[in-house]
Amino acid sequence: MENLHSLTAHKLKELMARGETDPSAILEGVFARAEKVEPKVKAFVLSGKERARKAVAGTARKNGKLAGIPVLLKDNLCVKGEATTCGSKILAGFKPPYDATVVRKLEAEGAILIGKANMDEFAFGSSCETSCYGPTKNPWDTACIPGGSSGGSAAAVAADETIMALGSDTGGSIRQPAALCGVVGLKPTYGRVSRYGLIAFASSLDQIGPITKDVRDSALLLSVIAGYDEMDSTSVDLPVPDYSNALVEDLKGLRIGVPKEYFVKGIDGEVEASVRAGIGVLKSLGAEVKEISLPHTEYAVSTYYIVGPAEASSNLARFDGVQYGFRAAGADDMIEMYIKTRSEGFGNEAKRRILLGTYCLSTGYYDAYYLKAQKVRTKIREDFDKAFSVCDCIVTPTSPTPAFKIGERASDPLSMYLSDVYTIPANLAGLPAISIPCGFSGSGLPIGMQVLAKPFDEETIFRTAYAFEQGTEFHKRKPNL
Amino acid sequence: MRYETVIGLEVHLQLATKTKAFCGCSTKFGQRPNSQVCPVCLGFPGSLPSLNEEAFRFAIKVALALNCRIQAIVKFDRKNYYYPDLPKNFQISQYDMPLSYNGFVDIAVDGANKRIRVKRVHMEEDAGKLMHPEGEDYSLVDYNRGGMPLLEIVTEPDMSSPREAYDYLTKLKAILEYLKVSDCDMEKGSLRCDANVSIRPEGETKLGTKVELKNMNSFKGVRNALEYEVKRQDSVLEDGGKLVQETRLWDADKGITTSMRTKEEAEDYRYFPEPDLVPFVVEKEEIERIRKTLPELPEAKAARFKAAFGLSDYDAGVLTSQVDLADYFEECVKLYPNAKTVANWLMGDVMATVNEKNIDMSELALAPAAFTGLLKMIDSKAISGKMAKEVLAEAIETRIAPEEIVQKKGLSQISDAGAIESVVQGVLKKEAKTVSDYKSGKKAAFAFLVGQVMKETKGKANPAVVNEILKKSLGE
């Protein structure tokens, strides 16, 4: 079969079940595709060909939920013995001595790990430009960014270089690139998926999630990686439902809230039009749509740029050249070793966030910044609590604009930060949220629509997203590479 | 001007849990460097801490034993600073919500009770150990100790002399040993103590400039360092100088403190809540369950010893000052009813030997049954008290049972009147002059005669029997 790489995991499972293909053919199909398009997309930072072939040939489990399905990992997920760098020079040569919990879960279900995907350095960015490996390109227009920070994962899924991928989302890092690449990206509820083995950016915001070609695959991949893990005490001990039960086409009785604060200045006209049209589709499928208010929305970005960098400044303190990764040469003493290693090892955006976070936590500023930000965070969460008393899910744009040009915002961090204005609130409130394709711009760039729900109500998200997908054709369109 | 001293202490206590505070690594002491480590305690990227419940229970035990209030919610914070022995470059600790607070420890000062308030007891993780190979241009790090569970026990500035500080530490250590939550071994570093000390004009209520003392590795060292520091501060002020808030290191060899850093050089630790550990509610039932597992503590035990065995305040205090000693005493009085005799022997010869050999009671190779057997031999006049002391020393030294020593050496006391009688008659014959001296009123001659009899019997004659027979023979 010729186009195995372009299929979804659930479709490939059907074919394998009927004996029409096998894991080896799928893997080779994906590799052949990558060989062809990777020079243009540059989604991979590490190819796991050898390991993947070995797995298919023998070691991989044959009867798991993802048996024989190629999965690409964002480069901040630890795989035992495999280079894991977070797109940073400072982790050059680092090979974790252990597997992330999601990696163990994937392999336990027979998934085939095919490599590591590019990302903004330590997930700091919305464009995949801050990686030490150079930028990944948007498969729909290689002059454009794929979004970030999970840009490599999203671009690879969109370009059919993998069947599925995992990303991580701290302020939109799964959803925004998914939107910009025309694929499906889910940030699960905080605590739904173990973070053990995810190299932390901001511990209270980070969450690992699936990037897939459709909603059914998203539900399938989440069902594999979700669940309590005693190695992560922030993971929550709740049973994992069978998400496939939520994949129904009927939206009757579903109450959808549309926050008025999300359609204000800064939003691109085509994005607004597509999302409004998407809301119309949901209505036509039986949903009841009402306008709601999330009054503290305007403070989300500033809150995020205090909480996130504060935690990051502490999480990234360990990269000091003492135990692993990069150590600068020529230091005469310990302090100099720290300074040289970190000066040479981190890129500019990482340094900017470390400085920002260190400043916010310093004596005399803690109350004014970090503590205040935590209070605003509570307010934002309360906005959502209130909203969910009148609606079952909330629909918004994922990103205010389609993909922008590489280099366009690289020297303007504020405009870069604003590309996460719609995705950040879900992280601050710990809510699950998905981005699904809902249209294309005049120049052919994908537009995404975001669906948010109550904590641990991924089922409502899947139901809404699946019904929308069944009622539209956007997810079927492929980039011309 | 006369000054008064104000001292507060910070004790770091390593909890003797089986595994580390936030991972499953062993806490065994003295293992090969970096053999007890994992991604979590090495702070590897992506690893996450999860709290050791045993460490939490031990901490609650200590909090309860120190009469502390326990926080309703347990929350951890990060203390950020760079040092190679700290693999994450932050320490998981507790900042604004310590596990417990507002407790106290009572000590005796000049026969009266003095309450030392415990400000807080909080949990944190230990750091690794740096080693600097001599003559090399590098340092090595051993992370075996990294991530071990620690308690920090902080007092209010309630001690007014180095002696009180020493007594507080001794009492604290006794309580901790009763709880069996730590080795409390300052040499091994399982108990560490820093001291804050300042002086102020007598009667002044405002605190003087505080100096923090570090690097003391025994309770005596703490006392010596404080004594030195009080004198130093006194002479600075007397010379018209000003004290600076600083951290000073104790040099035990030279017997002095030297400045390590001043307040201006102190780090900003940028504390903030540890996002990787979810705060949790401490259930009242859980606390009560732990409270029920608390052993009888020194004060309660001393009170019981006084009531049950008629011991003095002093004796009860000494016997309960170490849990091993108290347990030993209790074992002995089960086997031997005269508690006062047991107490005297324990506090006298036994403790003297233990201290001299610098061992713990638990290492004493003399079972309570063997020890009380010795006391019984004295009572039955099988040996004299003087002999018993020698036998005791030998028994502790050689680990041979006292009865065996007595038998082997033929030390059994001669109480047989017939045997003593014949020796007495022999001595009287030989010392005819002394006998006549005695009879003419020289009473001191009697003691000489007793001595001669003891000499003849190599000290084994029962002195009371000798006296009796001698007096009779001399016609008294």
Tab-separated table of N, CA and C in Angstrom, chain B residues 8-111:
chain	number	residue	atom	x	y	z
B	8	GLY	N	20.175	31.152	70.583
B	8	GLY	CA	19.155	30.303	69.957
B	8	GLY	C	19.879	29.228	69.159
B	9	LEU	N	19.279	28.039	69.059
B	9	LEU	CA	19.969	26.944	68.360
B	9	LEU	C	19.147	26.416	67.195
B	10	GLU	N	19.867	25.997	66.183
B	10	GLU	CA	19.244	25.320	65.035
B	10	GLU	C	19.881	23.952	64.920
B	11	VAL	N	19.061	22.930	65.068
B	11	VAL	CA	19.591	21.574	64.952
B	11	VAL	C	19.090	20.960	63.651
B	12	HIS	N	20.015	20.357	62.909
B	12	HIS	CA	19.629	19.577	61.735
B	12	HIS	C	19.749	18.107	62.098
B	13	LEU	N	18.671	17.404	61.933
B	13	LEU	CA	18.628	16.006	62.356
B	13	LEU	C	18.350	15.123	61.151
B	14	GLN	N	19.240	14.163	60.922
B	14	GLN	CA	18.997	13.218	59.832
B	14	GLN	C	18.067	12.134	60.348
B	15	LEU	N	16.952	11.923	59.676
B	15	LEU	CA	15.999	10.910	60.126
B	15	LEU	C	16.460	9.531	59.660
B	16	ALA	N	16.343	8.558	60.557
B	16	ALA	CA	16.846	7.212	60.248
B	16	ALA	C	15.786	6.390	59.516
B	17	THR	N	15.280	6.946	58.424
B	17	THR	CA	14.326	6.199	57.610
B	17	THR	C	15.093	5.194	56.757
B	18	LYS	N	14.373	4.210	56.233
B	18	LYS	CA	15.043	3.211	55.404
B	18	LYS	C	15.467	3.819	54.077
B	19	THR	N	14.613	4.705	53.550
B	19	THR	CA	14.907	5.289	52.239
B	19	THR	C	14.927	6.812	52.346
B	20	LYS	N	15.411	7.441	51.278
B	20	LYS	CA	15.581	8.893	51.277
B	20	LYS	C	14.230	9.628	51.292
B	21	ALA	N	14.308	10.952	51.423
B	21	ALA	CA	13.099	11.760	51.640
B	21	ALA	C	12.144	11.738	50.454
B	22	PHE	N	12.695	11.729	49.232
B	22	PHE	CA	11.820	11.867	48.070
B	22	PHE	C	12.074	10.813	46.996
B	23	CYS	N	12.821	9.752	47.355
B	23	CYS	CA	13.023	8.668	46.392
B	23	CYS	C	13.245	7.380	47.165
B	24	GLY	N	13.481	6.291	46.461
B	24	GLY	CA	13.577	4.996	47.125
B	24	GLY	C	14.999	4.563	47.469
B	25	CYS	N	15.978	5.467	47.354
B	25	CYS	CA	17.364	5.078	47.614
B	25	CYS	C	17.604	4.805	49.094
B	26	SER	N	18.524	3.877	49.356
B	26	SER	CA	18.867	3.522	50.729
B	26	SER	C	19.590	4.663	51.418
B	27	THR	N	19.439	4.727	52.742
B	27	THR	CA	20.086	5.779	53.530
B	27	THR	C	21.277	5.244	54.310
B	28	LYS	N	21.704	4.028	53.981
B	28	LYS	CA	22.778	3.411	54.755
B	28	LYS	C	24.052	4.266	54.757
B	29	PHE	N	24.659	4.351	55.938
B	29	PHE	CA	25.831	5.213	56.115
B	29	PHE	C	27.106	4.491	55.677
B	30	GLY	N	28.048	5.255	55.160
B	30	GLY	CA	29.387	4.718	54.904
B	30	GLY	C	29.502	3.803	53.700
B	31	GLN	N	28.653	3.987	52.708
B	31	GLN	CA	28.739	3.158	51.508
B	31	GLN	C	29.666	3.811	50.470
B	32	ARG	N	30.012	3.030	49.448
B	32	ARG	CA	30.849	3.528	48.361
B	32	ARG	C	30.221	4.813	47.765
B	33	PRO	N	31.047	5.827	47.481
B	33	PRO	CA	30.487	7.082	46.967
B	33	PRO	C	29.595	6.866	45.749
B	34	ASN	N	28.483	7.582	45.738
B	34	ASN	CA	27.529	7.563	44.624
B	34	ASN	C	27.012	6.167	44.291
B	35	SER	N	26.908	5.308	45.321
B	35	SER	CA	26.337	3.978	45.096
B	35	SER	C	24.876	3.952	45.530
B	36	GLN	N	24.418	5.012	46.211
B	36	GLN	CA	23.028	5.047	46.666
B	36	GLN	C	22.321	6.265	46.092
B	37	VAL	N	22.235	6.244	44.770
B	37	VAL	CA	21.664	7.395	44.071
B	37	VAL	C	20.744	6.919	42.951
B	38	CYS	N	19.848	7.804	42.528
B	38	CYS	CA	18.941	7.513	41.422
B	38	CYS	C	18.643	8.835	40.721
B	39	PRO	N	17.918	8.800	39.589
B	39	PRO	CA	17.653	10.066	38.891
B	39	PRO	C	17.015	11.118	39.797
B	40	VAL	N	16.205	10.673	40.771
B	40	VAL	CA	15.500	11.659	41.609
B	40	VAL	C	16.468	12.379	42.544
B	41	CYS	N	17.262	11.616	43.313
B	41	CYS	CA	18.134	12.310	44.264
B	41	CYS	C	19.358	12.911	43.574
B	42	LEU	N	19.600	12.542	42.320
B	42	LEU	CA	20.646	13.224	41.554
B	42	LEU	C	20.080	14.452	40.852
B	43	GLY	N	18.762	14.668	40.987
B	43	GLY	CA	18.136	15.834	40.371
B	43	GLY	C	18.210	15.802	38.855
B	44	PHE	N	18.175	14.612	38.266
B	44	PHE	CA	18.273	14.525	36.814
B	44	PHE	C	17.067	15.185	36.152
B	45	PRO	N	17.284	15.723	34.939
B	45	PRO	CA	16.181	16.378	34.234
B	45	PRO	C	14.998	15.426	34.104
B	46	GLY	N	13.815	15.929	34.374
B	46	GLY	CA	12.606	15.125	34.218
B	46	GLY	C	12.208	14.327	35.437
B	47	SER	N	13.109	14.190	36.407
B	47	SER	CA	12.752	13.409	37.595
B	47	SER	C	11.909	14.264	38.535
B	48	LEU	N	11.112	13.603	39.342
B	48	LEU	CA	10.208	14.307	40.256
B	48	LEU	C	10.277	13.677	41.644
B	49	PRO	N	10.110	14.487	42.680
B	49	PRO	CA	10.148	13.950	44.040
B	49	PRO	C	8.793	13.385	44.450
B	50	SER	N	8.811	12.317	45.267
B	50	SER	CA	7.563	11.939	45.950
B	50	SER	C	7.895	11.654	47.415
B	51	LEU	N	7.084	12.169	48.282
B	51	LEU	CA	7.410	12.202	49.711
B	51	LEU	C	7.409	10.813	50.347
B	52	ASN	N	8.456	10.549	51.109
B	52	ASN	CA	8.585	9.324	51.895
B	52	ASN	C	7.677	9.427	53.118
B	53	GLU	N	6.687	8.547	53.206
B	53	GLU	CA	5.721	8.650	54.301
B	53	GLU	C	6.344	8.366	55.658
B	54	GLU	N	7.365	7.507	55.664
B	54	GLU	CA	8.030	7.213	56.933
B	54	GLU	C	8.709	8.477	57.479
B	55	ALA	N	9.320	9.239	56.581
B	55	ALA	CA	9.965	10.485	57.011
B	55	ALA	C	8.928	11.426	57.595
B	56	PHE	N	7.788	11.485	56.961
B	56	PHE	CA	6.705	12.334	57.453
B	56	PHE	C	6.250	11.873	58.846
B	57	ARG	N	6.102	10.565	59.038
B	57	ARG	CA	5.673	10.048	60.354
B	57	ARG	C	6.721	10.338	61.422
B	58	PHE	N	7.991	10.143	61.072
B	58	PHE	CA	9.068	10.449	62.027
B	58	PHE	C	9.011	11.929	62.421
B	59	ALA	N	8.784	12.774	61.433
B	59	ALA	CA	8.749	14.211	61.693
B	59	ALA	C	7.603	14.547	62.646
B	60	ILE	N	6.466	13.921	62.420
B	60	ILE	CA	5.314	14.172	63.303
B	60	ILE	C	5.629	13.696	64.723
B	61	LYS	N	6.300	12.545	64.827
B	61	LYS	CA	6.685	12.041	66.150
B	61	LYS	C	7.519	13.076	66.902
B	62	VAL	N	8.518	13.611	66.204
B	62	VAL	CA	9.391	14.599	66.838
B	62	VAL	C	8.574	15.827	67.231
B	63	ALA	N	7.720	16.271	66.314
B	63	ALA	CA	6.900	17.453	66.600
B	63	ALA	C	6.064	17.235	67.860
B	64	LEU	N	5.471	16.067	67.964
B	64	LEU	CA	4.629	15.783	69.134
B	64	LEU	C	5.477	15.713	70.407
B	65	ALA	N	6.636	15.057	70.317
B	65	ALA	CA	7.485	14.907	71.502
B	65	ALA	C	8.027	16.251	71.966
B	66	LEU	N	8.132	17.213	71.029
B	66	LEU	CA	8.614	18.543	71.409
B	66	LEU	C	7.438	19.491	71.672
B	67	ASN	N	6.260	18.909	71.867
B	67	ASN	CA	5.068	19.674	72.260
B	67	ASN	C	4.676	20.734	71.235
B	68	CYS	N	4.912	20.432	69.964
B	68	CYS	CA	4.638	21.421	68.920
B	68	CYS	C	3.198	21.349	68.439
B	69	ARG	N	2.756	22.464	67.860
B	69	ARG	CA	1.497	22.445	67.118
B	69	ARG	C	1.816	21.959	65.709
B	70	ILE	N	0.870	21.261	65.130
B	70	ILE	CA	1.137	20.709	63.789
B	70	ILE	C	0.286	21.442	62.765
B	71	GLN	N	0.949	21.812	61.688
B	71	GLN	CA	0.293	22.557	60.618
B	71	GLN	C	-0.839	21.716	60.019
B	72	ALA	N	-1.933	22.375	59.672
B	72	ALA	CA	-3.069	21.628	59.102
B	72	ALA	C	-2.739	21.121	57.699
B	73	ILE	N	-1.886	21.877	56.998
B	73	ILE	CA	-1.538	21.504	55.615
B	73	ILE	C	-0.024	21.413	55.495
B	74	VAL	N	0.434	20.331	54.891
B	74	VAL	CA	1.875	20.188	54.682
B	74	VAL	C	2.218	20.735	53.303
B	75	LYS	N	3.100	21.719	53.295
B	75	LYS	CA	3.495	22.364	52.041
B	75	LYS	C	5.016	22.443	51.998
B	76	PHE	N	5.581	22.154	50.852
B	76	PHE	CA	7.033	22.266	50.703
B	76	PHE	C	7.384	23.477	49.839
B	77	ASP	N	8.579	23.978	50.042
B	77	ASP	CA	9.062	25.108	49.257
B	77	ASP	C	10.438	24.788	48.696
B	78	ARG	N	10.824	25.568	47.709
B	78	ARG	CA	12.175	25.429	47.166
B	78	ARG	C	13.056	26.553	47.701
B	79	LYS	N	14.229	26.162	48.164
B	79	LYS	CA	15.231	27.124	48.591
B	79	LYS	C	16.311	27.088	47.523
B	80	ASN	N	16.447	28.186	46.792
B	80	ASN	CA	17.318	28.196	45.610
B	80	ASN	C	18.711	28.729	45.926
B	81	TYR	N	19.710	27.933	45.701
B	81	TYR	CA	21.092	28.418	45.745
B	81	TYR	C	21.981	27.433	44.997
B	82	TYR	N	23.080	27.962	44.485
B	82	TYR	CA	23.975	27.137	43.671
B	82	TYR	C	25.100	26.563	44.515
B	83	TYR	N	25.242	25.268	44.491
B	83	TYR	CA	26.406	24.617	45.080
B	83	TYR	C	26.480	23.194	44.519
B	84	PRO	N	27.671	22.717	44.205
B	84	PRO	CA	27.746	21.425	43.508
B	84	PRO	C	27.243	20.232	44.333
B	85	ASP	N	27.132	20.401	45.675
B	85	ASP	CA	26.609	19.270	46.446
B	85	ASP	C	25.083	19.221	46.406
B	86	LEU	N	24.486	20.211	45.761
B	86	LEU	CA	23.027	20.308	45.680
B	86	LEU	C	22.633	20.092	44.223
B	87	PRO	N	22.289	18.862	43.846
B	87	PRO	CA	22.206	18.541	42.414
B	87	PRO	C	21.168	19.348	41.637
B	88	LYS	N	20.086	19.761	42.256
B	88	LYS	CA	19.084	20.539	41.525
B	88	LYS	C	19.381	22.037	41.616
B	89	ASN	N	20.376	22.387	42.435
B	89	ASN	CA	20.628	23.787	42.778
B	89	ASN	C	19.421	24.433	43.446
B	90	PHE	N	18.563	23.618	44.003
B	90	PHE	CA	17.607	24.095	45.005
B	90	PHE	C	17.378	22.948	45.973
B	91	GLN	N	17.013	23.332	47.186
B	91	GLN	CA	16.762	22.330	48.214
B	91	GLN	C	15.271	22.321	48.484
B	92	ILE	N	14.683	21.134	48.545
B	92	ILE	CA	13.278	21.065	48.940
B	92	ILE	C	13.244	21.223	50.456
B	93	SER	N	12.520	22.241	50.901
B	93	SER	CA	12.495	22.586	52.316
B	93	SER	C	11.093	23.080	52.648
B	94	GLN	N	10.941	23.657	53.819
B	94	GLN	CA	9.662	24.281	54.163
B	94	GLN	C	9.958	25.683	54.648
B	95	TYR	N	9.217	26.654	54.156
B	95	TYR	CA	9.549	28.044	54.442
B	95	TYR	C	8.508	28.698	55.343
B	96	ASP	N	7.407	29.144	54.760
B	96	ASP	CA	6.453	29.917	55.570
B	96	ASP	C	5.449	29.057	56.323
B	97	MET	N	5.378	27.768	56.003
B	97	MET	CA	4.477	26.884	56.736
B	97	MET	C	5.228	25.640	57.200
B	98	PRO	N	6.050	25.792	58.265
B	98	PRO	CA	6.787	24.619	58.739
B	98	PRO	C	5.814	23.540	59.215
B	99	LEU	N	6.236	22.307	59.108
B	99	LEU	CA	5.380	21.186	59.517
B	99	LEU	C	4.803	21.416	60.904
B	100	SER	N	5.620	21.932	61.825
B	100	SER	CA	5.131	22.151	63.183
B	100	SER	C	5.849	23.339	63.805
B	101	TYR	N	5.242	23.889	64.862
B	101	TYR	CA	5.755	25.131	65.425
B	101	TYR	C	5.252	25.271	66.862
B	102	ASN	N	5.805	26.273	67.564
B	102	ASN	CA	5.367	26.582	68.935
B	102	ASN	C	5.437	25.399	69.905
B	103	GLY	N	6.593	24.787	70.000
B	103	GLY	CA	6.777	23.715	70.979
B	103	GLY	C	7.704	24.167	72.101
B	104	PHE	N	8.162	23.209	72.886
B	104	PHE	CA	9.121	23.555	73.938
B	104	PHE	C	9.847	22.319	74.444
B	105	VAL	N	11.009	22.589	75.048
B	105	VAL	CA	11.782	21.560	75.747
B	105	VAL	C	12.140	22.166	77.099
B	106	ASP	N	11.911	21.435	78.177
B	106	ASP	CA	12.260	21.944	79.502
B	106	ASP	C	13.632	21.438	79.916
B	107	ILE	N	14.429	22.348	80.472
B	107	ILE	CA	15.722	21.935	81.024
B	107	ILE	C	15.793	22.406	82.468
B	108	ALA	N	16.727	21.820	83.235
B	108	ALA	CA	16.902	22.233	84.628
B	108	ALA	C	18.026	23.257	84.687
B	109	VAL	N	17.728	24.419	85.286
B	109	VAL	CA	18.760	25.448	85.482
B	109	VAL	C	18.776	25.786	86.965
B	110	ASP	N	19.887	25.516	87.623
B	110	ASP	CA	20.028	25.736	89.070
B	110	ASP	C	18.854	25.116	89.828
B	111	GLY	N	18.526	23.904	89.485
B	111	GLY	CA	17.483	23.192	90.212
B	111	GLY	C	16.069	23.579	89.827
